[in-house]
Coordinates of C-alpha atoms in Angstrom, one line a residue:
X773 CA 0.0 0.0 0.0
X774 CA 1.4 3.3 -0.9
X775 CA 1.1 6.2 1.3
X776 CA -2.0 8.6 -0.5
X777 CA -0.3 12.1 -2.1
X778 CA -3.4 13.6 -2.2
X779 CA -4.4 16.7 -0.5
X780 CA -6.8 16.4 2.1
X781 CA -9.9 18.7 1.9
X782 CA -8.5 20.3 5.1
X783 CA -5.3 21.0 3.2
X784 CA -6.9 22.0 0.4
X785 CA -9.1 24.6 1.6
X786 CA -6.2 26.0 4.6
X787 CA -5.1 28.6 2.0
X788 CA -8.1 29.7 1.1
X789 CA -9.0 30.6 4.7
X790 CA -5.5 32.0 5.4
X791 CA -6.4 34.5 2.6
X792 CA -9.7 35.3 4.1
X793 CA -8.1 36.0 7.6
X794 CA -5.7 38.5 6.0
X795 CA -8.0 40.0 4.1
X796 CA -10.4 40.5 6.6
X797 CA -7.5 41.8 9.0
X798 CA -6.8 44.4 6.1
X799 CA -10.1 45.7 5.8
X800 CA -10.4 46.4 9.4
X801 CA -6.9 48.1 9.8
X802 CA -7.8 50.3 6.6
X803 CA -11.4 51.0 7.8
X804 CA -10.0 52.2 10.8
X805 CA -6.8 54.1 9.3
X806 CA -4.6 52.0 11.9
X807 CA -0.5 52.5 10.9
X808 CA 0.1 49.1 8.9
X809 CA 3.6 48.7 11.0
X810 CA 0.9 48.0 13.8
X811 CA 0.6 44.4 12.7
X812 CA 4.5 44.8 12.9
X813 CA 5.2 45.8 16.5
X814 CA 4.8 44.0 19.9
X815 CA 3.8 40.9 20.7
X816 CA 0.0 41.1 20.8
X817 CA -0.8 41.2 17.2
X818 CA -0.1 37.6 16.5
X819 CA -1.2 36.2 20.3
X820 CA -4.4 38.0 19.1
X821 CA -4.6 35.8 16.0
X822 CA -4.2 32.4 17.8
X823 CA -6.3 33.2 20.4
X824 CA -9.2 33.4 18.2
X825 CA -8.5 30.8 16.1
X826 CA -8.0 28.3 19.4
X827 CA -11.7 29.6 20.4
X828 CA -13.0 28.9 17.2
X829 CA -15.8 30.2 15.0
X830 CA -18.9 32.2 16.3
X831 CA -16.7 34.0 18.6
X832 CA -18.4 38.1 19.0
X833 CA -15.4 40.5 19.4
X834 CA -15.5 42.8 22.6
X835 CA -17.4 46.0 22.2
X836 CA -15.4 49.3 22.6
X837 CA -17.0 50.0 26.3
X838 CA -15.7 46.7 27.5
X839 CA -12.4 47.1 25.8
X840 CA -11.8 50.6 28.3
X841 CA -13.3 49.4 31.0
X842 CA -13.5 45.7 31.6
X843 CA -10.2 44.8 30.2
X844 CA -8.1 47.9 30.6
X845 CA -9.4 47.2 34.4
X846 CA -7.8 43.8 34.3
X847 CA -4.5 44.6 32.4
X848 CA -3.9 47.6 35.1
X849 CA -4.4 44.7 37.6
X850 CA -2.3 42.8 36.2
X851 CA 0.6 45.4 35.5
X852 CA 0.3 46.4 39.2
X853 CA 0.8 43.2 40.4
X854 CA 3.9 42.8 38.3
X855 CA 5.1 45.7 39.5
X856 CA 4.5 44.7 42.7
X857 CA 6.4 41.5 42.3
X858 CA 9.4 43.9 41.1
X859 CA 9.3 46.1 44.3
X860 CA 9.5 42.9 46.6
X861 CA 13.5 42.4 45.0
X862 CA 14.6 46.2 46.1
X863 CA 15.3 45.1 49.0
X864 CA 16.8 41.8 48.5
X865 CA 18.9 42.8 45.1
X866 CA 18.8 46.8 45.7
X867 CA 17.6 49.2 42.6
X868 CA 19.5 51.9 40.4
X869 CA 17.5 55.1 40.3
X870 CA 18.1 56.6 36.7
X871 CA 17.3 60.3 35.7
X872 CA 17.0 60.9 32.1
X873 CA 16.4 64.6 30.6
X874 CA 14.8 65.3 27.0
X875 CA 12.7 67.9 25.5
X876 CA 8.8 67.5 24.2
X877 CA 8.3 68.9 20.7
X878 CA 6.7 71.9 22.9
X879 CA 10.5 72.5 23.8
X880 CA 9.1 71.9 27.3
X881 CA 11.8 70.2 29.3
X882 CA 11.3 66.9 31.0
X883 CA 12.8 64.9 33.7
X884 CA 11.8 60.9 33.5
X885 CA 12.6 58.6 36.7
X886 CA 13.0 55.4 36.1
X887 CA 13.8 52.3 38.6
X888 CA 16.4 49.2 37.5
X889 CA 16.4 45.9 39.5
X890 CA 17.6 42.5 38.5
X891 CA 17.4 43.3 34.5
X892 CA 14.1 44.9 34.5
X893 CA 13.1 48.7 34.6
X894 CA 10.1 50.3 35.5
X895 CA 9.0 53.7 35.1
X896 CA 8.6 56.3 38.2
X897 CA 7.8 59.6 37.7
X898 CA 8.4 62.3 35.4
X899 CA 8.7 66.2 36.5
X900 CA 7.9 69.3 33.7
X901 CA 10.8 71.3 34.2
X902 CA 9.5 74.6 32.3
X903 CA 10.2 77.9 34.0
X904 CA 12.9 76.0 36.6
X905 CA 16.1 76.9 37.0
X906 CA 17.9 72.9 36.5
X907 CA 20.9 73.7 38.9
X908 CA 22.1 71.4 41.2
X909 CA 20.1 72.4 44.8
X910 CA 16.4 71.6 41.7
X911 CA 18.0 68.7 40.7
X912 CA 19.3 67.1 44.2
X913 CA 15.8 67.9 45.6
X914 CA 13.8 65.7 43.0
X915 CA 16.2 63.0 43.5
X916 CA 16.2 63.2 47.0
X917 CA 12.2 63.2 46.7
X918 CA 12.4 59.9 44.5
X919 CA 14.7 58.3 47.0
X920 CA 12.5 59.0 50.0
X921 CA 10.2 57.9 47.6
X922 CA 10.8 54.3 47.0
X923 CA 12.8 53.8 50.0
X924 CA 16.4 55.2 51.0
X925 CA 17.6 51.9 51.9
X926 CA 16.6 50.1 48.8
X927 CA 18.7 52.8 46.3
X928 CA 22.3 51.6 45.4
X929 CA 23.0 54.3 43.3
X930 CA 21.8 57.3 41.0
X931 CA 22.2 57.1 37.2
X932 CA 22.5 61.1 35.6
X933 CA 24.1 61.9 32.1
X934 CA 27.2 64.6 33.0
X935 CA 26.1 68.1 32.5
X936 CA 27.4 69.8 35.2
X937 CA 23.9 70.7 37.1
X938 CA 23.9 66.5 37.6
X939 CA 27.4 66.2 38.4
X940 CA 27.4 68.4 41.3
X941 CA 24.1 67.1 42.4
X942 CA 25.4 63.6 42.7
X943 CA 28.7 64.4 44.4
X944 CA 26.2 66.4 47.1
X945 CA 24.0 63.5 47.3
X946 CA 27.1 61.2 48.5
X947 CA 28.0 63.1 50.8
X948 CA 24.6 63.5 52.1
X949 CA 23.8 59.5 51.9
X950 CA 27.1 57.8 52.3
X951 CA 25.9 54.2 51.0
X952 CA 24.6 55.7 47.8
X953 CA 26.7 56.1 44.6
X954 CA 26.2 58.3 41.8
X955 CA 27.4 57.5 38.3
X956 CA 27.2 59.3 35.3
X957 CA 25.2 57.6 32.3
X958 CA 28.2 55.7 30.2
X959 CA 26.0 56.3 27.1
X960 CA 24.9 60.0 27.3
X961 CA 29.3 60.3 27.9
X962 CA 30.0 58.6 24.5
X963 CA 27.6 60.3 22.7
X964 CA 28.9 63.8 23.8
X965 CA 32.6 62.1 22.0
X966 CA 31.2 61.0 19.2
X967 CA 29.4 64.9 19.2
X968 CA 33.3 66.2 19.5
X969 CA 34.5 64.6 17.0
X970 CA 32.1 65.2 15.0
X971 CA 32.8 68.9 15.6
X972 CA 36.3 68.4 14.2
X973 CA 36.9 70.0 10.9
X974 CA 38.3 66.9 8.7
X975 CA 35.4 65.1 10.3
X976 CA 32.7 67.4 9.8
X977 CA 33.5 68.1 6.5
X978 CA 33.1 64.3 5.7
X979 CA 29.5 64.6 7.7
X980 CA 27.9 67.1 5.7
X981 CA 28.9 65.6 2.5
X982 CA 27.4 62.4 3.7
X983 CA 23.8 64.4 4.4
X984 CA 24.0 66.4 1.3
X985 CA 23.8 62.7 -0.5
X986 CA 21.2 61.0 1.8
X987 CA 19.2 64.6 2.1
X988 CA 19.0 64.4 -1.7
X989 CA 18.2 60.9 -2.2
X990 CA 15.4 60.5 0.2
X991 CA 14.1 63.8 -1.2
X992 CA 12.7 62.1 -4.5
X993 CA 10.6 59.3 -4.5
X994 CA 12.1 58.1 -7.6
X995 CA 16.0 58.2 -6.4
X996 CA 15.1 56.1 -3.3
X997 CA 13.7 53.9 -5.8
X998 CA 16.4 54.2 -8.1
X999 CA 18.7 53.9 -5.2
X1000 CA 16.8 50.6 -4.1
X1001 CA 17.1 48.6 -6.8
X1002 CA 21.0 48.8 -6.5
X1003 CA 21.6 48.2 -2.9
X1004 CA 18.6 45.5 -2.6
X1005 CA 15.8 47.2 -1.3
X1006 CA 17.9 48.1 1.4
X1007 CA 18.0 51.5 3.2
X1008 CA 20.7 54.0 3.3
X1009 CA 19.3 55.5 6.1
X1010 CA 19.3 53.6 9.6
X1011 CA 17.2 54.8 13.0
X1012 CA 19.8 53.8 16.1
X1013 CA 20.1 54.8 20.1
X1014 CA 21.5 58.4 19.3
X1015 CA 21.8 61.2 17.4
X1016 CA 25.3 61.3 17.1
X1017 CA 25.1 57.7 16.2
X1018 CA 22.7 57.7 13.7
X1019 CA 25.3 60.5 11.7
X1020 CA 27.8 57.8 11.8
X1021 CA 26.0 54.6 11.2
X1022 CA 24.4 56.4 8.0
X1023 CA 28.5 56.9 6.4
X1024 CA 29.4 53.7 7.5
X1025 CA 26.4 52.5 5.5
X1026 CA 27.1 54.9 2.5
X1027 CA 30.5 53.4 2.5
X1028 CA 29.2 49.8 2.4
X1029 CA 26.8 50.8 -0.6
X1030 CA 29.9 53.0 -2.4
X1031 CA 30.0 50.9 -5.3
X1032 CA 26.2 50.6 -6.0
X1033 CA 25.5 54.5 -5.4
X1034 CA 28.4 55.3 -8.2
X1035 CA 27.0 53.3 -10.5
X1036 CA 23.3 54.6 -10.0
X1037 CA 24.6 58.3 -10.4
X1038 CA 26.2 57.2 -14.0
X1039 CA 22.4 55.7 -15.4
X1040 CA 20.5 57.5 -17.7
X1041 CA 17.3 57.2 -15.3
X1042 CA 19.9 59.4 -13.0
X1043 CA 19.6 62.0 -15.3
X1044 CA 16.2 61.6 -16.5
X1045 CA 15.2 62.0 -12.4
X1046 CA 17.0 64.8 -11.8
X1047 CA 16.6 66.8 -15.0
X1048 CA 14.6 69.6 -13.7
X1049 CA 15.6 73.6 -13.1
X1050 CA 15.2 72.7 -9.4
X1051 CA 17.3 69.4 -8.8
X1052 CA 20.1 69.4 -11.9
X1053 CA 22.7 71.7 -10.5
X1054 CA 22.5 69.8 -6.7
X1055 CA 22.5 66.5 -8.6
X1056 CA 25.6 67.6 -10.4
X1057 CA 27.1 68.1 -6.8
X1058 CA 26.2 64.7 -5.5
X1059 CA 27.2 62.9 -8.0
X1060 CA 30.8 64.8 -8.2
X1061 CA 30.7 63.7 -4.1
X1062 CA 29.9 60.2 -4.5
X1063 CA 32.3 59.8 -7.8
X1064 CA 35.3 61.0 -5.8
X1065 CA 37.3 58.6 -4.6
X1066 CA 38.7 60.7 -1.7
X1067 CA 35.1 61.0 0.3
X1068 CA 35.3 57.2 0.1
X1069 CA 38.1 57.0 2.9
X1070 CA 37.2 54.7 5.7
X1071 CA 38.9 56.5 8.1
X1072 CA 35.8 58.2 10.0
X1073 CA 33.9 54.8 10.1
X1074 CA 37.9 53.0 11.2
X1075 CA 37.3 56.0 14.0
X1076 CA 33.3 56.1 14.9
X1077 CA 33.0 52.2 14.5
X1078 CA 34.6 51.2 17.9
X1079 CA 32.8 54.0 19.8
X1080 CA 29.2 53.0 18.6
X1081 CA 29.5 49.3 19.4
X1082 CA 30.5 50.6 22.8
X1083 CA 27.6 52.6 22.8
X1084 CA 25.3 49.9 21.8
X1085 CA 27.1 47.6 24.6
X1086 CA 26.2 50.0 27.6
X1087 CA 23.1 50.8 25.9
X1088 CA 21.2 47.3 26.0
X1089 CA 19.7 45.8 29.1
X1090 CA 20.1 42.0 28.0
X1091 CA 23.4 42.0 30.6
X1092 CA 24.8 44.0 33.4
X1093 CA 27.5 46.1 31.6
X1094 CA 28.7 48.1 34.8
X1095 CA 31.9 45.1 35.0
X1096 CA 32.9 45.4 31.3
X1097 CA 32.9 49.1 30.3
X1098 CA 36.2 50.5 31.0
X1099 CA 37.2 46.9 29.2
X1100 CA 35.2 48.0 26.5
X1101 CA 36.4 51.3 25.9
X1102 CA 40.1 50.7 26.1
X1103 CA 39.4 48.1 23.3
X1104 CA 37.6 50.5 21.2
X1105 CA 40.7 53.0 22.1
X1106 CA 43.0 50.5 20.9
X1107 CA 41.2 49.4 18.0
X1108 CA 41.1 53.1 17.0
X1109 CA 45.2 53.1 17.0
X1110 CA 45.3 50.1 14.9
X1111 CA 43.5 51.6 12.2
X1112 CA 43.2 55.8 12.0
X1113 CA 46.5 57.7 11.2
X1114 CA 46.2 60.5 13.5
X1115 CA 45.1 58.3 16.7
X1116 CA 46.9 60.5 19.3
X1117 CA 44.3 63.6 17.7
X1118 CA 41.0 61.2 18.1
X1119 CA 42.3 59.6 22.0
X1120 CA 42.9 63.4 23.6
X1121 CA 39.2 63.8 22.5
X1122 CA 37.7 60.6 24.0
X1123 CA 40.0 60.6 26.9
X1124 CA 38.8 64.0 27.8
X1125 CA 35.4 62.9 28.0
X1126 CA 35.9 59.5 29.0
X1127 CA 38.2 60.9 32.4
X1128 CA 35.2 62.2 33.6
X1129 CA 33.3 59.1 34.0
X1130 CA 35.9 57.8 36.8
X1131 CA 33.8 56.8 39.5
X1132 CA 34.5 54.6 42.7
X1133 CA 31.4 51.9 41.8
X1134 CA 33.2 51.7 37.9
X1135 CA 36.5 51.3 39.5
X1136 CA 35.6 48.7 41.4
X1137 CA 34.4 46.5 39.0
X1138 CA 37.3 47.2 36.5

């Protein structure tokens, strides 16, 4: 007897119905004008899916009063009791109280607490600093007032990035509370390098070349689609943790596309693209910029390469980093000497920056 190679009807049909699910998904997220990343993002979208296919058919979706009220009732439930469960390890494992400022698109300057303990960080407080003076007596007082807060004996230390307002805050609150440490943030301190050398003329000069091509690619539909179809669909431009670092990631990946970009610039469909009043004489520009073989020097991302895998090492919350940072950087350091001419130039920057992050609770794990 040979085994059957025939479909079952079950089989047969399973596409069909796949199609119908995503079809009927679509419908909804374009009825309601939902972002179509949505179905990209978090983890809910596809529990969602299986859920309702475990239940089975003849299943009536909540209504929208039950959805923010019966359910949002139960998911704050259930967030508070994980929180809850994170607040009974402060005072077995201790917690790191970190302070991060940033601006609303108001301008209006915010200050966000947040609490870490055993790999997992919840979120505090957060205090609208418009029309305060941010010096160190404003600063010291909220942290104090978070401390008191969660519990004084619970606090192992106090994360800040190293403006000076912070700095003198945390030196004040050691002396004030003894057991406590502060540290400055490890990645606010590389960022404000990579900002410095950035600053520096050879270096700059590189950096605005490198937005005047990805400024006037991703200006025109039709050169990112142009550009596209040489590099793979892939992008040119990359989102990452920084600012700074996003400047740098986006050469290093115009370097790794080099070839692909000179040889869209040479096309005819180049030309065609660009050929209006506005766009020929700046596409003239780029393309002298991306045909010279001197922007193409690997020197800034030999320099900037080290110092943003650093950054993304400190930045990540998969593993305690505090043990492995001064390690990191002196790699990075030496890594930089290996491969950039002028290394002595590029080390009296980051060591000026990187001095400042001496603390007794780094030192001690070094």
């Amino acid at each position: 007897m040979f085994p059957s190679k025939q479909k079952s009807l079950k089989q047969f049909f399973a596409p069909q119905k796949i199609k119908a699910v995503g079809k009927a998904i679509s419908n909804w997220f374009l009825f309601n004008a939902i972002p179509f990343n949505a179905a990209d993002s978090g983890p809910y979208y596809q529990s969602m899916i299986n859920n309702i296919a475990e239940a089975g058919t003849g299943i009536m979706g909540p209504s929208g009063r039950q959805i923010g009220s019966t359910y949002l009732d139960e998911e704050v439930s259930e967030i508070d009791g994980y929180i809850s469960t994170l607040k009974a390890k402060w005072p077995e494992y201790g917690c790191t109280i970190m302070c991060d400022g940033w601006s609303t698109k108001n301008k209006h300057p915010i200050i966000n607490f947040m609490i870490y303990c055993d790999r997992s960080m919840i979120y505090h407080t957060s205090v609208d600093c418009t029309d305060k003076i941010k010096n160190a007596d404003f600063i010291l007082s909220l942290i104090n007032k978070v401390i008191d807060e969660i519990g004084e004996q619970n606090v192992v230390q106090v994360v800040t990035d190293s403006e000076a307002s912070n700095k003198a805050a945390g030196k004040r609150l050691m002396l004030e509370r003894p057991h406590i440490f502060w540290s400055p943030c490890a990645a606010h301190c590389i960022d404000l390098m990579l900002e410095d050398i950035g600053k520096m003329t050879k270096i700059k000069r590189c950096i605005e070349k490198a937005k005047k091509i990805t400024s006037f690619i991703y200006n025109s539909d039709k050169i990112v689609n142009l550009m596209k179809s040489y590099t793979k669909e892939r992008e040119l431009l990359r989102p990452e943790i920084t600012r700074f670092a996003t400047v740098f990631i986006d050469i290093e990946s115009l370097v790794r596309y080099s070839m692909e970009l000179k040889r869209m610039c040479t096309t005819p469909e180049w030309e065609v693209f660009n050929n209006t009043t506005k766009r020929r004489s700046e596409a003239e520009n780029v393309s002298s910029i991306i045909l010279n073989n001197k922007f193409w020097s690997r020197e800034v991302c030999s320099l900037m390469e080290p110092l943003v895998k650093v950054l993304k090492l400190v930045d990540q919350d998969k593993k305690a980093t505090l043990p492995i940072v001064y390690e990191a950087m002196d790699r990075a350091k030496m890594a930089i000497k290996e491969t950039v001419k002028d290394w002595q130039t590029y080390w009296a920057v980051i060591d000026e920056r990187w001095y400042k992050m001496w603390t007794y609770i780094y030192s001690f794990n070094y």
